[in-house]
Amino acid sequence: MSDKIRNKSALTVNSGIDQPPSINEPAAVIFRNKRGKKLTVADYMNGILNHDISILSQAITLVESALPLHQKIAREITGQCLPHSGNSVRVGITGVPGVGKSTFIETLGLSLIRNGHRLAVLAIDPSSELSKGSILGDKTRMESLSAESNAYIRPSPSAGSLGGVARKTRESIILCEAAGFDTIFVETVGVGQSETAVHSMTDFFLLLMLAGAGDELQGIKRGIMEMADLVVINKAEDDNKKNAERARTEYLNALHLFPPPASGFIPKVLTCSARNNTGINEIWTYITDYIDYTKNNGHFLRNRSEQSRYWMIESINESLQGHFYNNLKIKEKIARYEKMVLDGSVSSFIAAGLLLNEYFNSKNQEGS
Ligand code: GDP
């Protein structure tokens, strides 16, 4: 790729826009246009609908921000994007670190773009919550893909509860779709609960695995296998090809033990080499076959509706939690109760009950 094209690209991995260091710290900016005028919701909408990647990035930063003013604007933008969203194929991709997720996404992504698609890659990285570090974000990833003007790569929202991070990614999907991306990849690390979150916002869930790691499922829990619409054994090349075939049969046998999926489409196991670009087209064909099949049998829309319901409940839960923990009275008391629970002087249930009473009383006082 020439420098000229690279420079013209709307995109680098963290293109143009600084992410707030943590969503718990105020993002310093409300974005302004070139003349220094603050962007209005109409400006954002205009930019998004005209495929302006820089405006899209800024809007996603608002979605990710914890500041009430940003959240208010973000809600308006998301609401206005909704009628323009939904027209994409949403694919969740998971696998343990090192399995080849970024290489796979880059290889498949470049092929999709060559075929006229516009691809957004979002990520949910739960490691930031646990270790304050990031598994997905610390390396320079998908360099060729990120230089493409029809690709948009957004790192995981940083810090915050998994529920909060996932809700932001879900809203970002809506914004990306309104900005004309017809294919959305949501990537996550196969180390925790984040798979469930990604599964609940995508149409198709792909699990990347490696051969030769023995019978045990490489730390991938049974539940994650059960969610997969397709298992792919990566690095199936050269000497590893035989191992990959063997692993394919093993995983296929493991999949057969699960009850048939709600989609009606029996999951398969395929092999590929993301590095050598072999087996990748077959995987995409399988995904599009799945989408066609589930659109025909009604599962696709049913699943999306069910996901919307789930996210309504999740948003309520997240909002209630935020209110509770930000309540001044609760902030004052919670550390004391935590200590008492730790030293055994009060049970966890009683402490929770007392704190909830405190919260509801303070709400009642506000209301009277
Ligand atoms: P991620 O952590 O899951 O995103 O994995 P990466 O895409 O960063 O890949 C981890 C390592 O595996 C890198 O050194 C890649 O070059 C290598 N890799 C990825 N795909 C393949 C493949 O198909 N074959 C081989 N031999 N190596 C691969």
Short mmCIF file of C-alpha atoms and ligand atoms in Angstrom, two decimals:
data_model
loop_
_atom_site.label_atom_id
_atom_site.label_comp_id
_atom_site.label_asym_id
_atom_site.label_seq_id
_atom_site.Cartn_x
_atom_site.Cartn_y
_atom_site.Cartn_z
CA MET A 1 0.00 0.00 0.00
CA SER A 2 1.49 3.36 -1.02
CA ASP A 3 2.03 6.10 1.53
CA LYS A 4 -0.33 8.29 -0.44
CA ILE A 5 -3.19 5.87 -0.03
CA ARG A 6 -2.22 5.19 3.55
CA ASN A 7 -2.30 8.89 4.35
CA LYS A 8 -5.60 9.30 2.60
CA SER A 9 -7.13 6.51 4.58
CA ALA A 10 -9.65 7.63 7.13
CA LEU A 11 -8.28 5.15 9.49
CA THR A 12 -5.53 3.93 11.67
CA VAL A 13 -6.20 1.63 14.58
CA ASN A 14 -6.80 4.59 16.83
CA SER A 15 -7.57 7.01 14.11
CA GLY A 16 -7.39 10.66 14.76
CA ILE A 17 -9.24 10.61 17.96
CA ASP A 18 -7.97 10.25 21.47
CA GLN A 19 -9.89 7.92 23.63
CA PRO A 20 -10.42 9.06 27.17
CA PRO A 21 -7.86 7.26 29.33
CA SER A 22 -10.64 5.80 31.37
CA ILE A 23 -14.36 6.18 31.01
CA ASN A 24 -14.42 7.15 34.66
CA GLU A 25 -12.39 10.25 34.00
CA PRO A 26 -14.04 13.17 32.28
CA ALA A 27 -13.33 13.25 28.58
CA ALA A 28 -12.14 16.80 28.22
CA VAL A 29 -13.80 17.64 24.99
CA ILE A 30 -17.07 18.21 23.33
CA PHE A 31 -16.04 17.98 19.75
CA ARG A 32 -15.89 21.04 17.54
CA ASN A 33 -15.87 21.53 13.81
CA LYS A 34 -13.03 23.22 11.91
CA ARG A 35 -14.41 26.66 12.73
CA GLY A 36 -14.40 25.90 16.45
CA LYS A 37 -18.17 25.56 16.70
CA LYS A 38 -19.41 22.78 18.97
CA LEU A 39 -20.88 19.91 17.03
CA THR A 40 -24.63 19.57 17.39
CA VAL A 41 -26.55 16.30 17.23
CA ALA A 42 -27.54 17.33 13.69
CA ASP A 43 -23.83 17.74 12.79
CA TYR A 44 -23.08 14.29 14.14
CA MET A 45 -25.99 12.77 12.24
CA ASN A 46 -25.02 14.52 9.05
CA GLY A 47 -21.44 13.25 9.40
CA ILE A 48 -22.43 9.69 10.26
CA LEU A 49 -24.97 9.37 7.46
CA ASN A 50 -22.38 10.77 5.03
CA HIS A 51 -19.87 8.10 6.10
CA ASP A 52 -17.53 10.60 7.79
CA ILE A 53 -15.29 8.30 9.83
CA SER A 54 -13.85 11.05 11.95
CA ILE A 55 -17.32 12.17 13.07
CA LEU A 56 -18.30 8.54 13.64
CA SER A 57 -15.25 8.12 15.89
CA GLN A 58 -16.15 11.22 17.84
CA ALA A 59 -19.73 10.03 18.29
CA ILE A 60 -18.48 6.67 19.57
CA THR A 61 -16.24 8.50 22.03
CA LEU A 62 -19.37 10.20 23.36
CA VAL A 63 -21.07 6.80 23.64
CA GLU A 64 -18.09 5.61 25.67
CA SER A 65 -17.88 8.66 27.89
CA ALA A 66 -19.12 8.58 31.47
CA LEU A 67 -20.00 12.29 31.54
CA PRO A 68 -23.76 12.84 31.81
CA LEU A 69 -23.71 15.56 29.14
CA HIS A 70 -21.87 13.27 26.71
CA GLN A 71 -24.23 10.44 27.51
CA LYS A 72 -27.22 12.64 26.83
CA ILE A 73 -25.89 13.64 23.40
CA ALA A 74 -24.87 10.03 22.71
CA ARG A 75 -28.40 8.84 23.51
CA GLU A 76 -29.85 11.31 21.04
CA ILE A 77 -27.39 10.29 18.35
CA THR A 78 -28.02 6.57 18.94
CA GLY A 79 -31.78 7.16 18.85
CA GLN A 80 -31.52 8.98 15.53
CA CYS A 81 -29.17 6.34 14.09
CA LEU A 82 -31.53 3.47 14.95
CA PRO A 83 -33.78 3.84 11.88
CA HIS A 84 -30.63 3.72 9.70
CA SER A 85 -29.19 0.67 11.45
CA GLY A 86 -29.72 -3.08 11.34
CA ASN A 87 -28.65 -3.64 7.75
CA SER A 88 -25.47 -5.50 8.41
CA VAL A 89 -24.15 -8.92 9.18
CA ARG A 90 -22.83 -8.94 12.74
CA VAL A 91 -20.21 -11.56 13.42
CA GLY A 92 -18.73 -12.31 16.84
CA ILE A 93 -15.19 -13.71 16.86
CA THR A 94 -13.51 -15.21 19.88
CA GLY A 95 -10.51 -17.37 20.76
CA VAL A 96 -7.68 -17.43 23.26
CA PRO A 97 -4.85 -14.90 22.89
CA GLY A 98 -2.41 -16.04 20.21
CA VAL A 99 -4.93 -18.17 18.29
CA GLY A 100 -4.75 -15.70 15.41
CA LYS A 101 -7.82 -13.47 15.77
CA SER A 102 -6.24 -10.32 14.39
CA THR A 103 -4.53 -12.19 11.57
CA PHE A 104 -7.81 -13.90 10.71
CA ILE A 105 -9.80 -10.66 10.82
CA GLU A 106 -7.21 -8.94 8.69
CA THR A 107 -7.15 -11.68 6.05
CA LEU A 108 -10.92 -12.10 5.89
CA GLY A 109 -11.47 -8.34 6.20
CA LEU A 110 -9.18 -7.48 3.27
CA SER A 111 -10.96 -10.07 1.15
CA LEU A 112 -14.37 -8.63 2.06
CA ILE A 113 -13.21 -5.12 1.22
CA ARG A 114 -11.87 -6.26 -2.13
CA ASN A 115 -15.38 -7.58 -2.77
CA GLY A 116 -16.96 -4.20 -2.11
CA HIS A 117 -17.92 -4.56 1.56
CA ARG A 118 -17.45 -1.94 4.24
CA LEU A 119 -16.22 -3.50 7.47
CA ALA A 120 -16.18 -2.22 11.04
CA VAL A 121 -14.22 -4.15 13.64
CA LEU A 122 -15.16 -3.50 17.26
CA ALA A 123 -13.70 -5.19 20.30
CA ILE A 124 -14.66 -6.11 23.82
CA ASP A 125 -11.63 -6.58 25.98
CA PRO A 126 -12.50 -7.66 29.49
CA SER A 127 -8.85 -7.74 30.51
CA SER A 128 -8.92 -4.01 31.16
CA GLU A 129 -11.41 -4.63 33.95
CA LEU A 130 -9.40 -7.40 35.59
CA SER A 131 -5.79 -6.39 35.14
CA LYS A 132 -6.10 -2.75 34.10
CA GLY A 133 -4.08 -3.87 31.12
CA SER A 134 -5.37 -4.88 27.77
CA ILE A 135 -4.95 -8.12 25.89
CA LEU A 136 -6.44 -6.96 22.64
CA GLY A 137 -5.29 -3.38 22.53
CA ASP A 138 -1.62 -3.39 23.48
CA LYS A 139 -0.22 -4.39 20.16
CA THR A 140 -0.45 -2.77 16.80
CA ARG A 141 -3.04 -4.85 15.13
CA MET A 142 -4.37 -5.33 11.64
CA GLU A 143 -2.11 -2.77 10.01
CA SER A 144 -3.09 -3.44 6.41
CA LEU A 145 -6.78 -3.55 7.19
CA SER A 146 -6.61 -0.36 9.19
CA ALA A 147 -5.09 1.44 6.20
CA GLU A 148 -8.19 0.71 4.12
CA SER A 149 -10.70 3.51 3.80
CA ASN A 150 -13.57 0.99 3.83
CA ALA A 151 -12.46 -0.48 7.13
CA TYR A 152 -12.94 1.00 10.55
CA ILE A 153 -11.22 -0.53 13.55
CA ARG A 154 -12.19 0.58 17.00
CA PRO A 155 -10.42 -0.73 20.10
CA SER A 156 -12.39 -1.87 23.11
CA PRO A 157 -13.91 0.79 25.32
CA SER A 158 -11.49 1.00 28.21
CA ALA A 159 -12.18 0.22 31.87
CA GLY A 160 -15.60 -0.12 33.45
CA SER A 161 -17.75 -3.14 34.14
CA LEU A 162 -18.12 -5.74 31.41
CA GLY A 163 -21.82 -4.87 31.20
CA GLY A 164 -20.98 -1.22 30.64
CA VAL A 165 -18.29 -1.94 28.06
CA ALA A 166 -20.59 -4.33 26.22
CA ARG A 167 -23.48 -1.86 26.18
CA LYS A 168 -21.20 0.74 24.61
CA THR A 169 -20.06 -1.71 21.94
CA ARG A 170 -23.64 -2.60 21.19
CA GLU A 171 -24.47 1.09 20.69
CA SER A 172 -21.35 1.53 18.57
CA ILE A 173 -22.66 -1.21 16.25
CA ILE A 174 -25.75 0.90 15.65
CA LEU A 175 -23.66 3.98 14.84
CA CYS A 176 -21.37 2.00 12.51
CA GLU A 177 -24.36 0.58 10.64
CA ALA A 178 -25.83 4.06 10.23
CA ALA A 179 -22.43 5.07 8.82
CA GLY A 180 -22.85 2.49 6.07
CA PHE A 181 -20.81 -0.46 7.35
CA ASP A 182 -22.49 -3.61 6.05
CA THR A 183 -20.32 -6.05 7.98
CA ILE A 184 -19.49 -5.74 11.66
CA PHE A 185 -17.00 -7.93 13.46
CA VAL A 186 -17.04 -7.91 17.24
CA GLU A 187 -13.89 -9.47 18.60
CA THR A 188 -13.25 -10.66 22.11
CA VAL A 189 -10.70 -12.66 24.04
CA GLY A 190 -11.62 -16.18 25.00
CA VAL A 191 -10.90 -15.76 28.65
CA GLY A 192 -14.09 -14.85 30.41
CA GLN A 193 -17.67 -13.76 30.32
CA SER A 194 -17.25 -11.45 27.40
CA GLU A 195 -18.23 -14.18 24.94
CA THR A 196 -21.75 -14.18 26.29
CA ALA A 197 -21.91 -10.42 25.78
CA VAL A 198 -20.61 -10.68 22.21
CA HIS A 199 -22.93 -13.59 21.46
CA SER A 200 -25.84 -11.45 22.59
CA MET A 201 -25.10 -8.71 20.07
CA THR A 202 -24.16 -10.70 16.96
CA ASP A 203 -25.93 -12.81 14.35
CA PHE A 204 -23.17 -15.37 14.03
CA PHE A 205 -20.59 -16.53 16.55
CA LEU A 206 -17.25 -17.91 15.43
CA LEU A 207 -14.82 -19.67 17.73
CA LEU A 208 -11.18 -19.84 16.63
CA MET A 209 -9.16 -22.75 18.01
CA LEU A 210 -5.76 -24.36 17.60
CA ALA A 211 -4.87 -27.94 16.91
CA GLY A 212 -2.43 -29.92 18.97
CA ALA A 213 -3.35 -28.54 22.34
CA GLY A 214 -4.56 -31.91 23.56
CA ASP A 215 -8.06 -33.07 24.23
CA GLU A 216 -8.92 -30.42 26.72
CA LEU A 217 -10.60 -27.50 25.08
CA GLN A 218 -7.80 -25.01 25.57
CA GLY A 219 -9.40 -23.27 28.46
CA ILE A 220 -12.44 -22.62 26.30
CA LYS A 221 -15.38 -23.53 28.43
CA ARG A 222 -18.06 -25.90 27.28
CA GLY A 223 -20.59 -23.05 27.29
CA ILE A 224 -18.56 -21.15 24.73
CA MET A 225 -18.36 -24.18 22.43
CA GLU A 226 -22.11 -24.47 22.78
CA MET A 227 -22.60 -20.87 21.63
CA ALA A 228 -20.48 -21.32 18.51
CA ASP A 229 -22.17 -21.37 15.09
CA LEU A 230 -18.82 -22.36 13.62
CA VAL A 231 -15.56 -23.63 15.08
CA VAL A 232 -12.46 -22.88 13.02
CA ILE A 233 -9.08 -24.50 13.58
CA ASN A 234 -6.50 -21.91 12.58
CA LYS A 235 -2.84 -22.41 11.60
CA ALA A 236 -3.80 -25.48 9.56
CA GLU A 237 -0.82 -25.48 7.23
CA ASP A 238 2.37 -27.45 6.54
CA ASP A 239 3.18 -29.94 9.30
CA ASN A 240 0.22 -28.83 11.32
CA LYS A 241 -2.35 -29.80 8.69
CA LYS A 242 -2.75 -33.37 9.93
CA ASN A 243 -3.14 -32.24 13.53
CA ALA A 244 -5.73 -29.73 12.42
CA GLU A 245 -7.74 -32.43 10.64
CA ARG A 246 -7.59 -34.62 13.74
CA ALA A 247 -8.72 -31.71 15.92
CA ARG A 248 -11.51 -31.01 13.45
CA THR A 249 -12.93 -34.50 13.98
CA GLU A 250 -12.57 -34.22 17.75
CA TYR A 251 -14.36 -30.90 17.94
CA LEU A 252 -17.05 -32.10 15.57
CA ASN A 253 -17.70 -35.02 17.92
CA ALA A 254 -17.79 -32.64 20.87
CA LEU A 255 -20.29 -30.40 19.05
CA HIS A 256 -22.58 -33.33 18.35
CA LEU A 257 -23.07 -33.82 22.08
CA PHE A 258 -24.84 -30.47 22.36
CA PRO A 259 -28.56 -30.09 21.72
CA PRO A 260 -29.41 -28.74 18.25
CA PRO A 261 -29.12 -24.92 18.16
CA ALA A 262 -32.16 -22.62 17.98
CA SER A 263 -31.02 -21.46 14.53
CA GLY A 264 -31.68 -24.91 13.08
CA PHE A 265 -28.27 -24.69 11.39
CA ILE A 266 -25.98 -27.45 12.64
CA PRO A 267 -22.55 -26.02 13.55
CA LYS A 268 -19.54 -27.21 11.60
CA VAL A 269 -15.81 -27.33 12.19
CA LEU A 270 -13.58 -25.92 9.44
CA THR A 271 -9.84 -25.41 9.19
CA CYS A 272 -7.90 -22.44 7.83
CA SER A 273 -4.59 -20.71 7.76
CA ALA A 274 -5.14 -17.02 8.36
CA ARG A 275 -1.46 -16.41 7.62
CA ASN A 276 -1.53 -18.17 4.24
CA ASN A 277 -5.07 -17.16 3.36
CA THR A 278 -6.34 -20.71 2.89
CA GLY A 279 -9.81 -21.83 3.92
CA ILE A 280 -10.90 -18.24 4.52
CA ASN A 281 -13.34 -17.98 1.59
CA GLU A 282 -15.04 -21.20 2.66
CA ILE A 283 -15.58 -19.71 6.10
CA TRP A 284 -17.22 -16.60 4.66
CA THR A 285 -19.41 -18.75 2.40
CA TYR A 286 -20.48 -20.73 5.45
CA ILE A 287 -21.35 -17.51 7.31
CA THR A 288 -23.41 -16.12 4.43
CA ASP A 289 -25.18 -19.48 4.02
CA TYR A 290 -26.04 -19.34 7.71
CA ILE A 291 -27.38 -15.79 7.39
CA ASP A 292 -29.52 -16.73 4.35
CA TYR A 293 -30.83 -19.83 6.08
CA THR A 294 -31.73 -18.04 9.32
CA LYS A 295 -33.33 -15.15 7.44
CA ASN A 296 -35.53 -17.67 5.64
CA ASN A 297 -36.56 -19.62 8.72
CA GLY A 298 -37.23 -16.49 10.82
CA HIS A 299 -34.48 -17.11 13.36
CA PHE A 300 -32.41 -14.10 12.26
CA LEU A 301 -35.07 -11.52 13.13
CA ARG A 302 -36.31 -13.42 16.17
CA ASN A 303 -32.78 -13.48 17.51
CA ARG A 304 -32.28 -9.76 16.91
CA SER A 305 -35.57 -8.93 18.65
CA GLU A 306 -34.62 -11.10 21.61
CA GLN A 307 -31.24 -9.36 21.72
CA SER A 308 -32.95 -5.96 21.78
CA ARG A 309 -35.09 -7.06 24.70
CA TYR A 310 -32.01 -8.36 26.51
CA TRP A 311 -30.18 -5.07 25.98
CA MET A 312 -33.12 -3.09 27.28
CA ILE A 313 -32.93 -5.05 30.53
CA GLU A 314 -29.13 -4.78 30.60
CA SER A 315 -29.31 -1.00 30.13
CA ILE A 316 -31.80 -0.71 32.97
CA ASN A 317 -29.58 -2.84 35.21
CA GLU A 318 -26.52 -0.83 34.36
CA SER A 319 -28.29 2.46 34.91
CA LEU A 320 -29.74 1.35 38.26
CA GLN A 321 -26.34 0.15 39.42
CA GLY A 322 -24.77 3.44 38.40
CA HIS A 323 -27.41 5.37 40.37
CA PHE A 324 -26.97 3.18 43.39
CA TYR A 325 -23.18 3.35 43.57
CA ASN A 326 -23.08 7.08 42.79
CA ASN A 327 -25.59 7.89 45.53
CA LEU A 328 -23.76 10.05 48.10
CA LYS A 329 -25.23 8.23 51.10
CA ILE A 330 -24.23 4.86 49.65
CA LYS A 331 -20.74 6.09 48.79
CA GLU A 332 -20.38 7.19 52.40
CA LYS A 333 -21.44 3.86 53.86
CA ILE A 334 -20.42 1.14 51.48
CA ALA A 335 -16.76 0.90 52.53
CA ARG A 336 -17.82 0.52 56.18
CA TYR A 337 -20.28 -2.27 55.32
CA GLU A 338 -17.70 -4.00 53.15
CA LYS A 339 -15.31 -4.07 56.11
CA MET A 340 -18.01 -5.46 58.38
CA VAL A 341 -18.81 -8.22 55.87
CA LEU A 342 -15.11 -9.03 55.56
CA ASP A 343 -14.57 -9.31 59.31
CA GLY A 344 -17.76 -11.34 59.66
CA SER A 345 -19.60 -8.91 61.93
CA VAL A 346 -22.54 -8.74 59.53
CA SER A 347 -23.73 -11.13 56.84
CA SER A 348 -23.56 -10.11 53.19
CA PHE A 349 -27.36 -10.36 52.81
CA ILE A 350 -28.06 -8.15 55.80
CA ALA A 351 -25.46 -5.60 54.68
CA ALA A 352 -26.96 -5.54 51.18
CA GLY A 353 -30.45 -5.12 52.64
CA LEU A 354 -29.35 -2.25 54.86
CA LEU A 355 -27.60 -0.46 52.02
CA LEU A 356 -30.59 -0.90 49.71
CA ASN A 357 -32.89 0.47 52.43
CA GLU A 358 -30.56 3.42 52.80
CA TYR A 359 -30.74 4.01 49.04
CA PHE A 360 -34.52 3.77 48.79
CA ASN A 361 -34.98 6.01 51.85
CA SER A 362 -32.74 8.66 50.33
CA LYS A 363 -34.75 8.44 47.10
CA ASN A 364 -38.01 8.80 49.02
CA GLN A 365 -36.66 11.86 50.81
CA GLU A 366 -35.68 13.39 47.46
CA GLY A 367 -39.20 12.73 46.21
CA SER A 368 -41.03 14.23 49.22
P1 GDP B 1 -4.62 -13.02 18.53
O1 GDP B 1 -3.92 -12.77 19.83
O2 GDP B 1 -5.64 -14.09 18.65
O3 GDP B 1 -5.16 -11.76 17.90
O4 GDP B 1 -3.52 -13.63 17.52
P2 GDP B 1 -2.64 -12.93 16.39
O5 GDP B 1 -3.41 -12.71 15.15
O6 GDP B 1 -1.92 -11.76 16.98
O7 GDP B 1 -1.61 -14.12 16.10
C1 GDP B 1 -0.76 -14.65 17.07
C2 GDP B 1 0.47 -15.23 16.36
O8 GDP B 1 0.08 -16.31 15.53
C3 GDP B 1 1.16 -14.23 15.46
O9 GDP B 1 2.55 -14.44 15.53
C4 GDP B 1 0.65 -14.59 14.08
O10 GDP B 1 1.55 -14.25 13.06
C5 GDP B 1 0.48 -16.08 14.20
N1 GDP B 1 -0.55 -16.59 13.28
C6 GDP B 1 -1.79 -16.13 13.08
N2 GDP B 1 -2.43 -16.88 12.17
C7 GDP B 1 -1.57 -17.84 11.79
C8 GDP B 1 -1.65 -18.94 10.85
O11 GDP B 1 -2.65 -19.17 10.17
N3 GDP B 1 -0.54 -19.73 10.76
C9 GDP B 1 0.58 -19.52 11.49
N4 GDP B 1 1.58 -20.35 11.32
N5 GDP B 1 0.68 -18.51 12.35
C10 GDP B 1 -0.37 -17.67 12.50
#
